[in-house]
């Protein structure tokens, strides 16, 4: 009888532990929450691109945000203060990751404004970044913001 009770208690503890672990995992699809973790003032946002769910947890999201009152945001740094791998991720984002995703839509003009805005952000020395590695060496979160333009982007790429 004691063995049955002990087995039931162990199973319940394992289930509670698994549920707690699952609930504690970040939800990278919740753009507003993810942006609010880095942006400490009132903002508005719009989802620009959400990839279809790939194999496993593969995903890519792009969300545009603006601050109600433009300001310098704590933690955002210029590209020259980032390490080599972070700079590579940013270059890959600007040059390949989403440009290739959006090429099919170039003729429709669906992403023309976004591509132009991202080009302006890339070329501006006033653009600041926060880069976070996720889970492995290929997945990351990228926050981009330019106070003068009052434009920011939240990008998540999980491979």
CSV table of C-alpha atoms in Angstrom, one decimal:
chain,number,residue,atom,x,y,z
A,1,UNK,CA,0.0,0.0,0.0
A,2,UNK,CA,2.8,2.4,0.9
A,3,UNK,CA,4.5,1.7,-2.5
A,4,UNK,CA,1.3,2.6,-4.4
A,5,UNK,CA,1.0,5.9,-2.4
A,6,UNK,CA,4.6,6.7,-3.0
A,7,UNK,CA,4.3,6.0,-6.7
A,8,UNK,CA,1.2,8.2,-7.0
A,9,UNK,CA,3.0,11.0,-5.1
A,10,UNK,CA,6.1,10.7,-7.4
A,11,UNK,CA,3.9,10.8,-10.5
A,12,UNK,CA,2.0,13.8,-9.2
A,13,UNK,CA,5.2,15.6,-8.4
A,14,UNK,CA,6.6,14.9,-11.9
A,15,UNK,CA,3.4,16.2,-13.5
A,16,UNK,CA,3.4,19.3,-11.4
A,17,UNK,CA,7.1,19.9,-12.2
A,18,UNK,CA,6.6,19.4,-16.0
A,19,UNK,CA,3.6,21.8,-15.9
A,20,UNK,CA,5.6,24.4,-14.0
A,21,UNK,CA,8.5,24.0,-16.5
A,22,UNK,CA,6.2,24.3,-19.5
A,23,UNK,CA,4.5,27.4,-18.1
A,24,UNK,CA,7.8,29.1,-17.3
A,25,UNK,CA,9.0,28.9,-20.9
A,26,UNK,CA,9.0,32.3,-22.7
A,27,UNK,CA,6.3,32.9,-25.3
A,28,UNK,CA,8.2,34.4,-28.2
A,29,UNK,CA,5.0,34.9,-30.1
A,30,UNK,CA,3.7,37.4,-27.6
A,31,UNK,CA,5.1,40.5,-29.2
A,32,UNK,CA,3.7,43.1,-26.7
A,33,UNK,CA,5.1,41.2,-23.7
A,34,UNK,CA,8.5,40.6,-25.3
A,35,UNK,CA,8.8,44.3,-26.3
A,36,UNK,CA,7.7,45.5,-22.9
A,37,UNK,CA,10.6,43.5,-21.3
A,38,UNK,CA,13.0,45.9,-23.0
A,39,UNK,CA,11.1,49.1,-23.6
A,40,UNK,CA,10.3,50.9,-20.4
A,41,UNK,CA,7.8,53.4,-21.7
A,42,UNK,CA,4.4,53.5,-23.5
A,43,UNK,CA,4.5,52.1,-27.1
A,44,UNK,CA,2.3,51.0,-29.9
A,45,UNK,CA,3.2,48.0,-32.0
A,46,UNK,CA,2.1,46.1,-35.1
A,47,UNK,CA,3.0,42.6,-36.2
A,48,UNK,CA,4.7,42.7,-39.6
A,49,UNK,CA,5.6,39.2,-40.3
A,50,UNK,CA,4.9,35.8,-38.7
A,51,UNK,CA,6.3,32.7,-40.2
A,52,UNK,CA,4.4,29.5,-40.5
A,53,UNK,CA,5.3,27.0,-37.8
A,54,UNK,CA,8.2,25.0,-39.1
A,55,UNK,CA,9.8,21.7,-38.1
A,56,UNK,CA,9.8,21.6,-34.3
A,57,UNK,CA,9.9,25.1,-32.8
A,58,UNK,CA,11.2,26.9,-35.9
A,59,UNK,CA,9.8,30.4,-36.2
A,60,UNK,CA,10.5,33.9,-37.3
A,61,UNK,CA,8.6,37.0,-36.3
A,62,UNK,CA,9.0,40.7,-37.0
A,63,UNK,CA,7.1,43.3,-35.1
A,64,UNK,CA,7.3,47.1,-35.6
A,65,UNK,CA,7.0,49.5,-32.6
A,66,UNK,CA,7.0,53.2,-31.9
A,67,UNK,CA,7.2,55.0,-28.6
A,68,UNK,CA,4.6,57.5,-27.5
A,69,UNK,CA,7.4,59.8,-26.6
A,70,UNK,CA,10.7,59.1,-28.4
A,71,UNK,CA,13.7,58.6,-26.0
A,72,UNK,CA,16.9,56.7,-25.4
A,73,UNK,CA,16.0,53.3,-24.2
A,74,UNK,CA,18.1,51.7,-21.4
A,75,UNK,CA,20.2,48.7,-22.6
A,76,UNK,CA,20.1,49.5,-26.3
A,77,UNK,CA,23.6,50.0,-27.7
A,78,UNK,CA,25.2,51.0,-31.0
A,79,UNK,CA,26.3,48.2,-33.4
A,80,UNK,CA,30.0,48.8,-32.7
A,81,UNK,CA,29.5,47.8,-29.0
A,82,UNK,CA,28.2,44.3,-30.0
A,83,UNK,CA,30.3,41.2,-30.3
A,84,UNK,CA,31.2,39.5,-33.6
A,85,UNK,CA,28.5,36.9,-33.4
A,86,UNK,CA,25.8,39.5,-32.6
A,87,UNK,CA,27.0,41.6,-35.5
A,88,UNK,CA,26.8,38.6,-37.8
A,89,UNK,CA,23.2,37.9,-36.7
A,90,UNK,CA,22.3,41.5,-37.4
A,91,UNK,CA,23.9,41.4,-40.8
A,92,UNK,CA,22.2,38.1,-41.6
A,93,UNK,CA,18.8,39.7,-40.6
A,94,UNK,CA,19.3,42.8,-42.7
A,95,UNK,CA,20.9,41.0,-45.7
A,96,UNK,CA,19.3,37.6,-46.0
A,97,UNK,CA,16.9,36.2,-43.4
A,98,UNK,CA,13.9,38.3,-44.1
A,99,UNK,CA,14.8,39.7,-47.5
A,100,UNK,CA,14.7,36.2,-48.9
A,101,UNK,CA,11.3,35.5,-47.1
A,102,UNK,CA,9.9,38.7,-48.5
A,103,UNK,CA,11.2,38.4,-52.1
A,104,UNK,CA,8.0,36.6,-53.1
A,105,UNK,CA,6.0,39.7,-52.0
A,106,UNK,CA,8.2,42.4,-53.6
A,107,UNK,CA,5.9,42.6,-56.7
A,108,UNK,CA,2.9,43.1,-54.5
A,109,UNK,CA,4.5,45.9,-52.5
A,110,UNK,CA,3.4,44.3,-49.2
A,111,UNK,CA,6.8,44.8,-47.5
A,112,UNK,CA,8.2,47.7,-49.5
A,113,UNK,CA,7.8,50.2,-46.7
A,114,UNK,CA,9.3,47.8,-44.1
A,115,UNK,CA,12.3,47.0,-46.4
A,116,UNK,CA,12.9,50.8,-46.9
A,117,UNK,CA,12.6,51.5,-43.2
A,118,UNK,CA,14.9,48.7,-42.3
A,119,UNK,CA,17.4,50.0,-44.8
A,120,UNK,CA,17.3,53.4,-43.2
A,121,UNK,CA,17.7,51.9,-39.8
A,122,UNK,CA,20.7,49.9,-40.9
A,123,UNK,CA,22.5,52.9,-42.5
A,124,UNK,CA,21.8,55.2,-39.5
A,125,UNK,CA,24.4,55.6,-36.8
A,126,UNK,CA,21.6,56.5,-34.4
A,127,UNK,CA,20.2,53.0,-34.5
A,128,UNK,CA,20.6,51.0,-31.3
A,129,UNK,CA,20.3,47.3,-30.6
A,130,UNK,CA,19.7,44.7,-28.0
A,131,UNK,CA,20.6,41.1,-29.0
A,132,UNK,CA,19.8,38.0,-27.0
A,133,UNK,CA,20.9,34.5,-27.8
A,134,UNK,CA,18.1,31.9,-27.4
A,135,UNK,CA,18.6,28.2,-26.6
A,136,UNK,CA,21.3,27.5,-29.2
A,137,UNK,CA,23.9,29.3,-31.4
A,138,UNK,CA,21.4,29.9,-34.2
A,139,UNK,CA,18.4,31.4,-32.4
A,140,UNK,CA,18.1,34.9,-31.3
A,141,UNK,CA,16.0,37.9,-30.3
A,142,UNK,CA,16.9,41.2,-31.8
A,143,UNK,CA,15.5,44.6,-30.7
A,144,UNK,CA,16.2,47.6,-33.0
A,145,UNK,CA,15.4,51.2,-32.2
A,146,UNK,CA,16.2,54.6,-33.6
A,147,UNK,CA,15.2,57.6,-31.4
A,148,UNK,CA,15.3,60.2,-34.2
A,149,UNK,CA,13.1,58.1,-36.5
A,150,UNK,CA,11.0,56.8,-33.5
A,151,UNK,CA,10.9,53.4,-35.1
A,152,UNK,CA,11.8,50.1,-33.6
A,153,UNK,CA,11.6,46.4,-34.6
A,154,UNK,CA,11.4,43.3,-32.5
A,155,UNK,CA,12.7,40.3,-34.3
A,156,UNK,CA,12.8,36.7,-33.1
A,157,UNK,CA,14.4,33.9,-35.1
A,158,UNK,CA,14.3,30.4,-33.7
A,159,UNK,CA,15.9,27.6,-35.6
